[in-house]
Coordinates of C-alpha atoms in Angstrom, one line a residue:
M1 CA -0.3 0.3 -0.3
T2 CA 1.3 3.1 -0.9
N3 CA 1.1 5.7 0.8
H4 CA -0.4 9.9 0.5
I5 CA 2.3 12.0 1.1
G6 CA 0.1 14.0 3.8
T7 CA -0.5 10.3 5.6
T8 CA 3.7 9.6 4.8
C9 CA 3.7 13.3 6.9
V10 CA 2.6 12.9 9.1
Q11 CA 3.2 9.1 10.2
G12 CA 6.7 7.8 7.2
G13 CA 9.8 6.4 9.6
Y14 CA 8.5 5.4 11.9
H15 CA 6.5 1.7 13.0
P16 CA 6.5 1.1 17.0
G17 CA 6.0 -2.1 17.7
D18 CA 3.6 -3.8 20.2
A19 CA 4.0 -0.8 23.7
E20 CA 6.3 0.5 21.6
P21 CA 6.7 4.7 21.8
R22 CA 4.2 5.9 20.4
Q23 CA 5.9 9.4 19.5
I24 CA 9.6 8.7 18.2
P25 CA 12.1 8.2 20.9
I26 CA 14.8 11.1 22.1
Y27 CA 18.1 9.1 21.9
Q28 CA 20.3 11.3 24.5
S29 CA 23.0 9.5 24.6
T30 CA 26.7 9.6 23.1
T31 CA 27.6 5.6 23.2
W32 CA 25.5 2.3 23.8
K33 CA 26.5 -0.7 25.4
Y34 CA 28.0 -3.9 24.1
D35 CA 28.2 -7.1 26.2
T36 CA 31.4 -8.5 24.3
S37 CA 34.3 -6.4 22.5
E38 CA 33.5 -8.3 19.8
H39 CA 29.7 -7.3 18.4
M40 CA 31.8 -3.2 18.3
G41 CA 34.6 -4.9 16.3
K42 CA 31.6 -6.2 13.4
L43 CA 30.2 -2.4 13.6
F44 CA 32.8 -0.2 12.9
D45 CA 34.3 -3.2 10.7
L46 CA 30.8 -2.4 9.2
E47 CA 29.1 -5.9 9.3
E48 CA 26.3 -5.4 11.2
S49 CA 24.6 -2.5 11.3
G50 CA 24.0 -1.2 14.5
Y51 CA 24.8 2.2 17.0
F52 CA 28.2 2.8 19.1
Y53 CA 28.4 6.8 19.1
T54 CA 25.9 9.2 18.3
R55 CA 29.1 11.5 16.3
L56 CA 28.6 9.0 13.0
Q57 CA 24.0 8.2 14.0
N58 CA 21.4 8.4 16.1
P59 CA 18.5 6.5 16.3
T60 CA 16.2 9.3 16.2
N61 CA 17.8 10.4 13.6
D62 CA 17.9 7.7 11.0
Y63 CA 13.7 7.3 12.2
V64 CA 13.6 11.2 10.7
A65 CA 16.1 10.5 7.9
A66 CA 13.6 7.2 7.0
K67 CA 10.3 9.7 6.7
I68 CA 11.9 12.4 4.7
C69 CA 13.7 9.2 2.5
E70 CA 10.1 8.4 1.9
L71 CA 8.8 11.5 1.7
E72 CA 11.9 12.1 -1.6
G73 CA 11.2 8.8 -3.2
G74 CA 14.7 8.0 -1.9
S75 CA 16.6 4.7 -1.6
A76 CA 18.6 5.7 1.4
A77 CA 18.9 8.8 4.2
M78 CA 20.9 11.2 6.8
L79 CA 20.1 14.1 8.6
T80 CA 23.3 16.9 8.7
S81 CA 23.7 19.6 11.6
S82 CA 22.2 21.9 8.6
G83 CA 21.6 22.5 4.7
Q84 CA 25.0 23.6 4.2
A85 CA 26.5 20.6 5.5
A86 CA 24.3 18.7 3.4
N87 CA 25.2 20.4 0.4
F88 CA 29.1 19.8 1.6
F89 CA 28.3 16.2 2.3
A90 CA 26.8 15.2 -1.0
I91 CA 29.4 17.1 -3.4
F92 CA 32.5 16.1 -0.3
N93 CA 31.1 13.6 -1.0
I94 CA 32.1 11.8 -4.6
A95 CA 34.7 15.2 -5.6
G96 CA 38.1 16.6 -3.4
A97 CA 41.3 18.1 -4.9
G98 CA 41.5 17.9 -7.6
D99 CA 37.8 17.9 -9.4
H100 CA 35.1 20.0 -11.6
V101 CA 31.7 20.7 -10.4
V102 CA 28.8 22.1 -12.5
A103 CA 26.6 24.0 -11.1
S104 CA 24.2 26.7 -11.5
S105 CA 24.3 30.3 -10.4
A106 CA 21.5 30.9 -9.7
I107 CA 21.0 29.9 -5.7
Y108 CA 21.9 30.5 -1.4
G109 CA 23.6 32.4 -1.5
G110 CA 26.0 30.6 1.0
T111 CA 26.4 27.9 -1.0
Y112 CA 27.8 29.4 -3.9
N113 CA 30.7 30.9 -1.1
L114 CA 31.1 27.1 -0.4
L115 CA 31.6 26.0 -4.0
A116 CA 33.0 29.1 -5.0
H117 CA 35.4 29.8 -2.6
T118 CA 35.5 27.1 0.3
M119 CA 35.5 24.0 -1.0
Q120 CA 38.5 25.8 -4.0
R121 CA 40.7 26.3 -1.3
M122 CA 39.8 22.7 -1.0
G123 CA 41.5 21.9 -4.1
L124 CA 37.6 21.5 -5.8
E125 CA 37.1 23.3 -8.8
C126 CA 33.4 25.0 -10.2
T127 CA 32.2 26.3 -13.3
F128 CA 28.5 27.8 -13.0
V129 CA 26.0 28.1 -15.3
S130 CA 22.9 30.1 -15.7
P131 CA 19.4 27.8 -15.0
D132 CA 18.6 29.6 -17.9
C133 CA 22.1 28.2 -20.3
T134 CA 21.5 26.7 -23.7
P135 CA 22.3 23.3 -23.9
E136 CA 25.2 24.7 -25.5
E137 CA 26.7 26.7 -23.1
L138 CA 26.5 23.6 -20.8
E139 CA 28.0 20.9 -22.5
A140 CA 31.1 23.6 -22.8
A141 CA 30.9 23.6 -18.8
F142 CA 31.9 20.5 -17.7
Q143 CA 35.5 19.1 -18.7
P144 CA 37.1 15.5 -18.7
N145 CA 37.5 15.4 -14.8
T146 CA 33.8 16.3 -13.5
K147 CA 32.2 15.3 -10.8
A148 CA 29.0 17.0 -10.5
V149 CA 25.8 18.9 -11.8
F150 CA 24.6 21.4 -8.6
G151 CA 20.9 22.5 -8.0
E152 CA 18.5 24.8 -6.9
T153 CA 14.4 23.1 -7.3
I154 CA 14.0 26.8 -6.5
A155 CA 16.5 29.4 -6.3
N156 CA 17.2 31.8 -3.0
P157 CA 16.5 34.1 -3.1
A158 CA 16.3 35.2 -7.2
L159 CA 13.3 32.5 -7.7
A160 CA 14.9 30.3 -10.6
V161 CA 12.9 27.2 -10.9
L162 CA 15.1 24.5 -11.9
D163 CA 14.7 22.8 -15.3
I164 CA 15.6 19.3 -13.6
E165 CA 15.0 17.2 -17.0
R166 CA 17.5 18.4 -18.8
F167 CA 20.4 19.8 -16.0
A168 CA 19.5 16.4 -15.0
Q169 CA 20.6 14.6 -19.0
A170 CA 23.4 17.2 -19.6
A171 CA 24.8 15.1 -16.5
H172 CA 23.8 12.1 -17.5
A173 CA 25.5 12.2 -20.4
H174 CA 28.3 12.6 -18.7
G175 CA 28.7 9.7 -16.3
V176 CA 28.1 12.2 -13.2
P177 CA 25.3 12.7 -10.6
L178 CA 21.7 15.7 -10.8
I179 CA 21.9 17.3 -6.7
V180 CA 19.1 19.3 -6.5
D181 CA 18.6 21.9 -2.9
N182 CA 14.9 20.8 -2.6
T183 CA 14.3 23.6 0.0
F184 CA 11.9 26.0 -1.1
P185 CA 8.9 23.4 -2.2
T186 CA 9.8 20.9 0.4
P187 CA 8.6 17.3 -1.7
V188 CA 4.8 18.4 -1.1
M189 CA 6.0 20.9 -4.0
C190 CA 7.6 19.1 -6.1
R191 CA 9.8 15.3 -5.4
P192 CA 13.4 15.8 -7.9
I193 CA 13.9 12.4 -8.7
E194 CA 10.8 11.4 -10.4
W195 CA 12.1 14.0 -12.3
G196 CA 16.0 12.5 -13.1
A197 CA 17.5 14.3 -10.1
D198 CA 20.3 11.5 -8.2
I199 CA 21.0 13.5 -5.1
V200 CA 18.5 15.0 -3.0
T201 CA 19.5 18.0 -0.2
H202 CA 17.9 19.8 1.8
S203 CA 18.0 22.4 4.6
T204 CA 15.7 21.1 7.2
T205 CA 15.7 24.8 9.2
K206 CA 13.6 26.0 6.8
Y207 CA 9.9 24.6 5.8
M208 CA 9.8 20.7 7.0
D209 CA 11.0 22.4 10.7
G210 CA 8.2 25.5 9.6
H211 CA 9.0 27.5 14.3
G212 CA 12.5 28.0 14.0
A213 CA 13.2 26.2 16.5
A214 CA 15.7 23.3 14.8
V215 CA 18.8 24.1 12.5
G216 CA 19.6 21.3 9.4
G217 CA 20.0 19.5 7.5
A218 CA 19.5 16.0 5.1
I219 CA 21.1 14.0 2.3
V220 CA 18.4 11.5 -0.2
D221 CA 19.8 9.6 -1.9
S222 CA 18.0 8.5 -5.0
G223 CA 18.9 4.7 -5.8
N224 CA 19.0 4.7 -9.7
F225 CA 22.8 6.5 -10.5
D226 CA 25.0 3.2 -10.8
W227 CA 28.3 4.0 -9.7
M228 CA 30.2 0.9 -10.6
A229 CA 28.8 1.8 -14.0
H230 CA 31.5 4.8 -13.6
A231 CA 33.5 3.0 -11.6
E232 CA 37.0 5.6 -12.8
T233 CA 34.7 8.0 -12.0
F234 CA 33.9 7.4 -8.4
P235 CA 36.8 6.0 -6.6
G236 CA 35.8 5.9 -3.0
L237 CA 32.7 4.7 -4.1
T238 CA 34.0 1.0 -6.4
T239 CA 37.4 0.8 -4.6
P240 CA 38.9 -0.4 -1.2
D241 CA 38.3 1.8 1.0
E242 CA 41.0 1.0 3.5
S243 CA 40.3 3.2 6.3
Y244 CA 37.7 1.7 6.4
H245 CA 39.0 -2.2 5.6
G246 CA 38.7 -2.4 2.5
V247 CA 35.8 -1.9 2.1
V248 CA 33.9 -1.4 -1.8
Y249 CA 30.9 0.4 -0.6
A250 CA 29.2 0.3 -4.1
E251 CA 29.7 -4.1 -4.2
K252 CA 28.8 -4.3 0.0
F253 CA 25.7 -2.2 0.4
G254 CA 24.9 -1.6 -3.3
Q255 CA 23.3 0.6 -5.4
G256 CA 20.5 2.3 -4.0
G257 CA 22.7 1.5 0.0
A258 CA 26.5 3.2 -1.7
F259 CA 26.4 6.8 -1.2
I260 CA 24.7 7.8 2.2
T261 CA 26.3 4.9 3.7
K262 CA 30.0 5.8 2.1
A263 CA 28.9 10.3 3.7
T264 CA 28.1 8.0 7.4
A265 CA 31.2 5.9 7.7
Q266 CA 34.0 8.1 6.3
L267 CA 32.2 12.0 6.4
M268 CA 30.3 12.4 9.5
R269 CA 32.8 10.4 10.9
D270 CA 36.0 12.9 10.9
L271 CA 33.6 15.5 9.8
G272 CA 30.8 15.4 12.5
S273 CA 28.7 17.4 11.2
I274 CA 26.1 15.3 13.4
Q275 CA 22.6 17.2 13.6
S276 CA 20.9 16.3 17.6
P277 CA 18.6 14.5 18.6
Q278 CA 16.7 17.1 20.6
N279 CA 17.1 18.9 16.5
A280 CA 15.8 16.4 15.0
F281 CA 12.5 15.0 17.0
L282 CA 10.9 19.4 17.0
L283 CA 11.9 18.4 12.9
N284 CA 9.4 15.3 13.1
M285 CA 6.3 17.3 14.8
G286 CA 8.2 20.5 11.7
L287 CA 7.2 17.0 9.8
E288 CA 3.9 15.6 10.8
S289 CA 2.4 18.7 9.6
L290 CA 4.2 19.9 6.3
H291 CA 1.9 19.3 4.4
V292 CA -1.1 20.7 5.6
R293 CA 1.3 24.3 6.3
M294 CA 2.8 24.2 2.6
R295 CA -0.8 24.5 1.0
Q296 CA -1.5 28.6 3.1
H297 CA 2.2 29.0 2.1
C298 CA 2.2 28.7 -0.8
A299 CA -1.8 30.3 -0.8
N300 CA -0.5 33.6 0.9
G301 CA 2.4 34.4 -1.7
Q302 CA 0.6 33.2 -4.9
A303 CA -2.1 36.2 -3.2
M304 CA 1.0 38.7 -1.9
A305 CA 2.8 37.9 -5.7
E306 CA -0.8 39.4 -6.9
F307 CA -1.0 41.9 -4.4
L308 CA 2.8 43.5 -5.0
A309 CA 2.4 43.2 -9.2
S310 CA -0.1 45.7 -9.0
H311 CA 1.3 47.7 -7.2
P312 CA 2.9 51.5 -9.2
K313 CA 6.0 51.5 -5.6
V314 CA 6.9 47.6 -6.5
R315 CA 9.3 47.2 -9.6
F316 CA 9.6 43.9 -10.1
V317 CA 8.1 41.1 -8.9
R318 CA 9.2 37.3 -8.7
Y319 CA 7.6 34.7 -8.3
P320 CA 7.0 30.5 -9.7
G321 CA 3.6 31.2 -9.9
L322 CA 2.4 34.5 -11.5
P323 CA 1.1 34.4 -14.7
G324 CA 3.9 36.1 -16.7
D325 CA 6.7 35.2 -15.1
P326 CA 10.7 33.6 -16.1
Y327 CA 9.4 31.3 -14.2
H328 CA 5.9 30.7 -14.5
E329 CA 6.6 27.6 -17.1
L330 CA 9.1 25.8 -16.1
A331 CA 6.3 26.7 -12.5
Q332 CA 3.7 24.6 -14.1
K333 CA 5.8 21.4 -14.9
Y334 CA 7.4 20.7 -12.4
L335 CA 4.8 22.1 -9.1
P336 CA 1.8 22.4 -10.8
N337 CA 0.2 22.5 -6.6
G338 CA 2.5 25.3 -5.7
S339 CA 6.3 27.2 -5.0
C340 CA 6.6 28.1 -1.9
G341 CA 5.2 30.8 -0.5
V342 CA 8.7 33.1 -0.8
V343 CA 8.3 36.4 -2.9
S344 CA 11.3 38.3 -4.5
F345 CA 10.5 41.7 -6.1
G346 CA 12.7 45.8 -6.3
F347 CA 12.0 49.6 -5.4
T348 CA 11.4 52.1 -8.0
G349 CA 13.1 53.9 -5.1
G350 CA 15.6 51.6 -5.5
R351 CA 17.7 50.9 -2.2
P352 CA 16.7 53.3 0.3
A353 CA 13.1 52.2 -0.6
A354 CA 13.3 48.3 -0.3
E355 CA 15.2 49.8 3.4
E356 CA 12.5 51.8 4.7
F357 CA 10.1 49.5 3.5
M358 CA 11.3 46.7 5.9
K359 CA 12.1 49.2 9.0
N360 CA 8.0 50.1 8.6
L361 CA 6.8 46.6 8.4
K362 CA 4.3 45.2 11.5
I363 CA 4.0 42.1 11.2
A364 CA 7.0 40.4 9.0
Q365 CA 10.4 41.4 10.4
I366 CA 13.5 41.2 9.1
A367 CA 15.3 37.6 10.3
T368 CA 18.1 36.0 9.0
H369 CA 15.6 33.1 8.2
V370 CA 12.9 32.4 5.3
A371 CA 10.2 29.6 5.7
D372 CA 8.8 29.5 8.7
A373 CA 5.4 30.0 10.2
R374 CA 6.0 33.4 11.1
T375 CA 6.5 35.8 7.8
C376 CA 9.5 37.2 7.6
V377 CA 11.6 40.1 5.0
L378 CA 14.6 39.7 3.7
H379 CA 17.6 42.8 2.5
P380 CA 19.6 39.9 -0.1
A381 CA 22.2 41.9 -1.5
N382 CA 22.6 43.6 2.4
A383 CA 22.5 39.9 4.5
T384 CA 23.4 36.5 3.0
H385 CA 25.0 37.7 -0.4
R386 CA 26.3 40.4 1.3
Q387 CA 30.4 38.7 0.3
M388 CA 29.3 38.9 -3.6
N389 CA 30.3 41.2 -5.8
D390 CA 27.6 42.7 -7.5
A391 CA 28.4 40.2 -10.7
E392 CA 28.4 37.0 -9.1
L393 CA 24.6 39.3 -8.2
E394 CA 24.3 39.5 -11.2
A395 CA 24.2 36.3 -12.0
A396 CA 23.1 34.5 -9.0
G397 CA 19.8 37.1 -9.1
V398 CA 20.0 39.5 -6.6
A399 CA 19.4 43.5 -7.4
P400 CA 20.8 45.9 -5.3
D401 CA 16.7 47.0 -4.0
M402 CA 15.6 42.9 -4.2
V403 CA 13.5 42.6 -1.2
R404 CA 12.8 38.6 0.5
L405 CA 9.1 38.1 1.4
S406 CA 9.1 35.3 3.2
C407 CA 5.8 35.0 3.7
G408 CA 4.4 32.4 6.9
I409 CA 1.0 30.0 8.4
E410 CA -1.1 34.0 8.9
D411 CA -4.0 35.2 8.0
T412 CA -4.0 36.9 3.8
D413 CA -5.5 39.8 4.4
D414 CA -3.7 40.8 7.4
L415 CA -0.2 40.4 5.5
I416 CA -1.3 42.1 2.5
A417 CA -2.5 44.7 5.2
D418 CA 1.1 45.1 6.5
V419 CA 2.9 44.3 2.9
A420 CA 1.0 48.1 1.7
Q421 CA 0.5 50.0 4.4
A422 CA 5.0 49.5 5.0
L423 CA 4.6 50.1 0.9
D424 CA 2.8 54.1 1.5
K425 CA 5.9 55.1 4.0
A426 CA 8.2 53.8 1.5

């Protein structure tokens, strides 16, 4: 029996037995006890599954990861300490020094910095392409040492919609996986794996948690990419790992388990970006209402975009659900039931008008956050994308006067009234 996604939000991932806790238990422990050293040795050799140290795995986390895996239609998943950690692990698990990645330029500023600067210092090069690039431009971005393609389903904050099928086909033609950050739509609104994505990541801090309570991330493997068919490109998965007594992940754990097992056994072991069990518990509480909240987020976003589009002080509006938006057609394909609650727009009065507008909001609050139950607002060029120069901002689709308004789940009329009075004063 296959459940609808709303039922999976509530009951996926954890199935208690007789007289077991109805709610996911919080395993607030760093360690586990064993009767014999031999048993623990089998765990360290990956001969048996189990838990021995929360820096690698924790049962609470695994229950929640299993729910997210089910929501995305994947084969295996893991939680991380943040969305940034999820994207880093997803890429670094298959690409490192001397390798190359192709990425959409319209992505979150922190992820851009991760790829363009931090991972560059680690020896990994990245070529950025516009999400609207021609097939020839996309083809030209690949190199012999390319290991992955990366993009966001809906870019933060440019709200560009990635043509997942087109980027997946290009990646697969070069024998590499497509990694898609699906934070904004969540699997309630889009499941990238169904369109050809191989790895899906999330900042669970956003809509999945939904209440600004717990920072976290997730990685989901589709199980569709055949690592052994490209063994020379991905030796980390297809040749012996001497740090684990010569295990070959793709052979021992198969096409559906190799990627997440390696990321856990190697990267979580060495870098320790684990999500706390308490945060995973809070994340699950948010997931249980995700399907209900996303409907209201999208309804508020659509209504707000339509209101702003008709306002004389608004220079432009970016919202994929808005007819006439550059990504409306792609949104109809990938996001037919709604996209997200985030609306980006600019002012005829330029950057000063944007800053004045934000000062006068009453319900919406200025916060370095997005995608939770409370409406919040941010000036990306002055915050999340502050490290970018003008050319990089333009490539990311971030104008100096752009404001990112994240519509929460408050009453639609109240939100529009708040924005209207602030625009009057801008």
